[in-house]
Tab-separated table of C-alpha atoms in Angstrom:
chain	number	residue	atom	x	y	z
A	1	UNK	CA	-55.753	-68.519	83.898
A	2	UNK	CA	-53.184	-71.220	83.345
A	3	UNK	CA	-49.581	-70.318	82.726
A	4	UNK	CA	-49.721	-71.900	79.232
A	5	UNK	CA	-52.813	-69.795	78.291
A	6	UNK	CA	-51.119	-66.637	79.690
A	7	UNK	CA	-47.979	-67.308	77.635
A	8	UNK	CA	-50.040	-67.721	74.478
A	9	UNK	CA	-51.946	-64.518	75.182
A	10	UNK	CA	-48.752	-62.615	75.970
A	11	UNK	CA	-47.023	-63.842	72.834
A	12	UNK	CA	-50.066	-63.079	70.672
A	13	UNK	CA	-50.519	-59.505	72.050
A	14	UNK	CA	-46.808	-58.677	71.889
A	15	UNK	CA	-46.637	-59.989	68.308
A	16	UNK	CA	-49.746	-57.980	67.368
A	17	UNK	CA	-48.250	-54.763	68.804
A	18	UNK	CA	-44.991	-55.350	66.900
A	19	UNK	CA	-46.794	-55.984	63.670
A	20	UNK	CA	-49.007	-52.938	63.964
A	21	UNK	CA	-45.979	-50.807	64.907
A	22	UNK	CA	-43.908	-51.974	61.935
A	23	UNK	CA	-46.753	-51.784	59.403
A	24	UNK	CA	-47.304	-48.115	60.401
A	25	UNK	CA	-43.551	-47.413	60.272
A	26	UNK	CA	-43.437	-49.023	56.804
A	27	UNK	CA	-46.257	-46.703	55.700
A	28	UNK	CA	-44.327	-43.734	57.149
A	29	UNK	CA	-41.134	-44.790	55.359
A	30	UNK	CA	-42.912	-45.136	52.026
A	31	UNK	CA	-45.327	-42.232	52.087
A	32	UNK	CA	-43.856	-39.614	54.418
A	33	UNK	CA	-40.024	-39.904	54.354
A	34	UNK	CA	-39.269	-38.548	50.878
A	35	UNK	CA	-42.225	-36.126	50.659
A	36	UNK	CA	-40.887	-33.824	53.364
A	37	UNK	CA	-44.511	-32.761	53.891
A	38	UNK	CA	-46.298	-32.351	57.163
A	39	UNK	CA	-49.886	-33.589	56.968
A	40	UNK	CA	-52.172	-31.704	59.319
A	41	UNK	CA	-55.458	-33.016	60.646
A	42	UNK	CA	-58.216	-31.724	62.935
A	43	UNK	CA	-57.073	-28.101	62.896
A	44	UNK	CA	-53.433	-29.022	63.582
A	45	UNK	CA	-54.346	-31.160	66.588
A	46	UNK	CA	-52.705	-34.143	64.862
A	47	UNK	CA	-49.754	-34.180	62.421
A	48	UNK	CA	-48.085	-36.887	60.356
A	49	UNK	CA	-44.442	-36.101	59.608
A	50	UNK	CA	-41.382	-38.355	59.125
A	51	UNK	CA	-38.554	-38.245	61.659
A	52	UNK	CA	-35.745	-40.567	62.815
A	53	UNK	CA	-34.821	-40.615	66.501
A	54	UNK	CA	-31.410	-41.929	67.689
A	55	UNK	CA	-32.384	-41.286	71.380
A	56	UNK	CA	-35.065	-42.533	73.678
A	57	UNK	CA	-38.154	-40.640	74.854
A	58	UNK	CA	-37.995	-37.033	73.556
A	59	UNK	CA	-34.499	-37.763	72.053
A	60	UNK	CA	-33.020	-38.454	75.520
A	61	UNK	CA	-29.522	-39.842	75.001
A	62	UNK	CA	-29.316	-38.903	71.286
A	63	UNK	CA	-26.125	-36.952	71.917
A	64	UNK	CA	-24.254	-39.807	73.529
A	65	UNK	CA	-21.247	-41.163	71.644
A	66	UNK	CA	-22.178	-44.008	69.199
A	67	UNK	CA	-20.903	-46.926	71.283
A	68	UNK	CA	-22.460	-45.607	74.506
A	69	UNK	CA	-25.746	-44.954	72.753
A	70	UNK	CA	-25.725	-48.473	71.263
A	71	UNK	CA	-24.980	-49.981	74.737
A	72	UNK	CA	-27.872	-48.088	76.314
A	73	UNK	CA	-30.459	-48.154	73.548
A	74	UNK	CA	-29.801	-51.678	72.325
A	75	UNK	CA	-27.911	-53.559	75.025
A	76	UNK	CA	-29.658	-52.346	78.142
A	77	UNK	CA	-33.077	-52.323	76.443
A	78	UNK	CA	-32.610	-55.909	75.416
A	79	UNK	CA	-31.798	-56.967	78.933
A	80	UNK	CA	-34.792	-55.040	80.353
A	81	UNK	CA	-37.231	-56.352	77.809
A	82	UNK	CA	-35.992	-59.946	78.265
A	83	UNK	CA	-36.568	-59.459	82.035
A	84	UNK	CA	-40.136	-58.204	81.405
A	85	UNK	CA	-40.873	-61.207	79.123
A	86	UNK	CA	-39.377	-63.707	81.548
A	87	UNK	CA	-41.493	-62.208	84.340
A	88	UNK	CA	-44.634	-62.396	82.179
A	89	UNK	CA	-43.950	-66.046	81.402
A	90	UNK	CA	-42.804	-67.148	84.819
A	91	UNK	CA	-44.924	-65.207	87.307
A	92	UNK	CA	-47.133	-67.605	89.250
A	93	UNK	CA	-49.838	-65.020	89.786
A	94	UNK	CA	-50.388	-61.860	87.844
A	95	UNK	CA	-53.712	-60.027	87.408
A	96	UNK	CA	-54.934	-58.826	84.039
A	97	UNK	CA	-54.096	-55.161	84.342
A	98	UNK	CA	-50.376	-55.525	85.246
A	99	UNK	CA	-50.140	-58.192	82.601
A	100	UNK	CA	-51.639	-55.980	79.943
A	101	UNK	CA	-49.432	-53.065	81.045
A	102	UNK	CA	-46.253	-55.188	80.760
A	103	UNK	CA	-47.422	-56.591	77.455
A	104	UNK	CA	-47.791	-53.042	76.117
A	105	UNK	CA	-44.343	-52.078	77.395
A	106	UNK	CA	-42.743	-55.268	75.989
A	107	UNK	CA	-44.453	-55.040	72.563
A	108	UNK	CA	-43.582	-51.354	72.181
A	109	UNK	CA	-40.098	-51.871	73.456
A	110	UNK	CA	-39.414	-54.727	71.088
A	111	UNK	CA	-40.901	-52.780	68.197
A	112	UNK	CA	-38.460	-49.924	68.768
A	113	UNK	CA	-35.588	-52.313	69.488
A	114	UNK	CA	-36.100	-53.970	66.139
A	115	UNK	CA	-35.909	-50.544	64.494
A	116	UNK	CA	-32.678	-49.721	66.284
A	117	UNK	CA	-31.078	-52.980	65.187
A	118	UNK	CA	-32.229	-52.751	61.554
A	119	UNK	CA	-31.842	-48.980	61.077
A	120	UNK	CA	-28.344	-48.289	62.523
A	121	UNK	CA	-29.595	-47.180	65.925
A	122	UNK	CA	-32.499	-45.039	64.615
A	123	UNK	CA	-36.213	-45.415	65.302
A	124	UNK	CA	-38.855	-44.264	62.801
A	125	UNK	CA	-41.273	-41.695	64.289
A	126	UNK	CA	-44.133	-40.084	62.456
A	127	UNK	CA	-46.932	-38.739	64.713
A	128	UNK	CA	-47.219	-35.470	66.582
A	129	UNK	CA	-50.036	-33.911	68.599
A	130	UNK	CA	-50.556	-30.448	69.929
A	131	UNK	CA	-52.674	-27.377	70.244
A	132	UNK	CA	-52.290	-23.821	69.030
A	133	UNK	CA	-54.038	-21.141	71.012
A	134	UNK	CA	-53.445	-17.796	69.467
A	135	UNK	CA	-49.650	-17.285	69.604
A	136	UNK	CA	-49.206	-20.108	72.111
A	137	UNK	CA	-48.288	-23.630	70.788
A	138	UNK	CA	-47.942	-26.752	72.843
A	139	UNK	CA	-46.826	-29.947	70.943
A	140	UNK	CA	-45.623	-33.402	71.813
A	141	UNK	CA	-42.436	-34.813	70.502
A	142	UNK	CA	-42.741	-36.951	67.340
A	143	UNK	CA	-43.617	-40.505	68.253
A	144	UNK	CA	-44.763	-43.860	66.832
A	145	UNK	CA	-47.159	-46.681	67.683
A	146	UNK	CA	-44.514	-48.431	69.852
A	147	UNK	CA	-44.106	-45.256	71.890
A	148	UNK	CA	-47.959	-45.084	72.383
A	149	UNK	CA	-47.922	-48.746	73.575
A	150	UNK	CA	-45.067	-48.090	76.059
A	151	UNK	CA	-46.832	-45.005	77.442
A	152	UNK	CA	-50.158	-46.889	77.644
A	153	UNK	CA	-48.412	-49.581	79.673
A	154	UNK	CA	-46.911	-47.019	82.044
A	155	UNK	CA	-50.267	-45.316	82.531
A	156	UNK	CA	-51.937	-48.710	83.206
A	157	UNK	CA	-49.324	-49.416	85.894
A	158	UNK	CA	-49.915	-46.009	87.498
A	159	UNK	CA	-53.698	-46.382	87.264
A	160	UNK	CA	-53.488	-49.857	88.803
A	161	UNK	CA	-51.437	-48.610	91.685
A	162	UNK	CA	-53.542	-45.494	92.323
A	163	UNK	CA	-56.861	-47.278	92.188
A	164	UNK	CA	-55.772	-50.350	94.149
A	165	UNK	CA	-57.045	-52.711	91.432
A	166	UNK	CA	-54.480	-55.346	92.255
A	167	UNK	CA	-56.859	-58.310	92.171
A	168	UNK	CA	-57.557	-58.239	95.873
A	169	UNK	CA	-59.744	-61.134	96.783
A	170	UNK	CA	-59.695	-62.472	93.157
A	171	UNK	CA	-55.909	-62.959	93.368
A	172	UNK	CA	-56.244	-65.025	96.529
A	173	UNK	CA	-59.078	-67.088	94.985
A	174	UNK	CA	-56.944	-67.674	91.837
A	175	UNK	CA	-53.967	-68.665	94.008
A	176	UNK	CA	-56.038	-71.236	95.838
A	177	UNK	CA	-57.313	-72.721	92.516
A	178	UNK	CA	-53.854	-72.592	90.886
């Protein structure tokens, strides 16, 4: 794949992830925020409920002082996401799975970063999953589409490393064609 084609694919997929993330957040803001209701589906396996998160994954960092939280959640994330995008654009050779993984991370990261900038450091969350077995309940934190994209990207990276699907001979053939 040529670099120009890769850049167009990366930009298209990152943009698509951001749009889907923000459309779903818009729906959550307009239909869940003021209702205060929790909508339960599939026997409480899946819930829709509005929440705002000032921290990162599972509210990590939410208790930091405001300026430190802004530095970490906006400043550092901006630098990291810019680095990911530069790598995606500039890498001479990247196979499809690592590219897709980094696109998911970048798209989700930018989606949440936009929220933080526009919503005074908060991110809109609205999905929750879990199981209830008798008196035992196991639930995820409340999350959004951007979080799902970021986690999918991380799982793709782990899967790629564990399975050894790094392109192998294909990468060498592409490098010779390049």
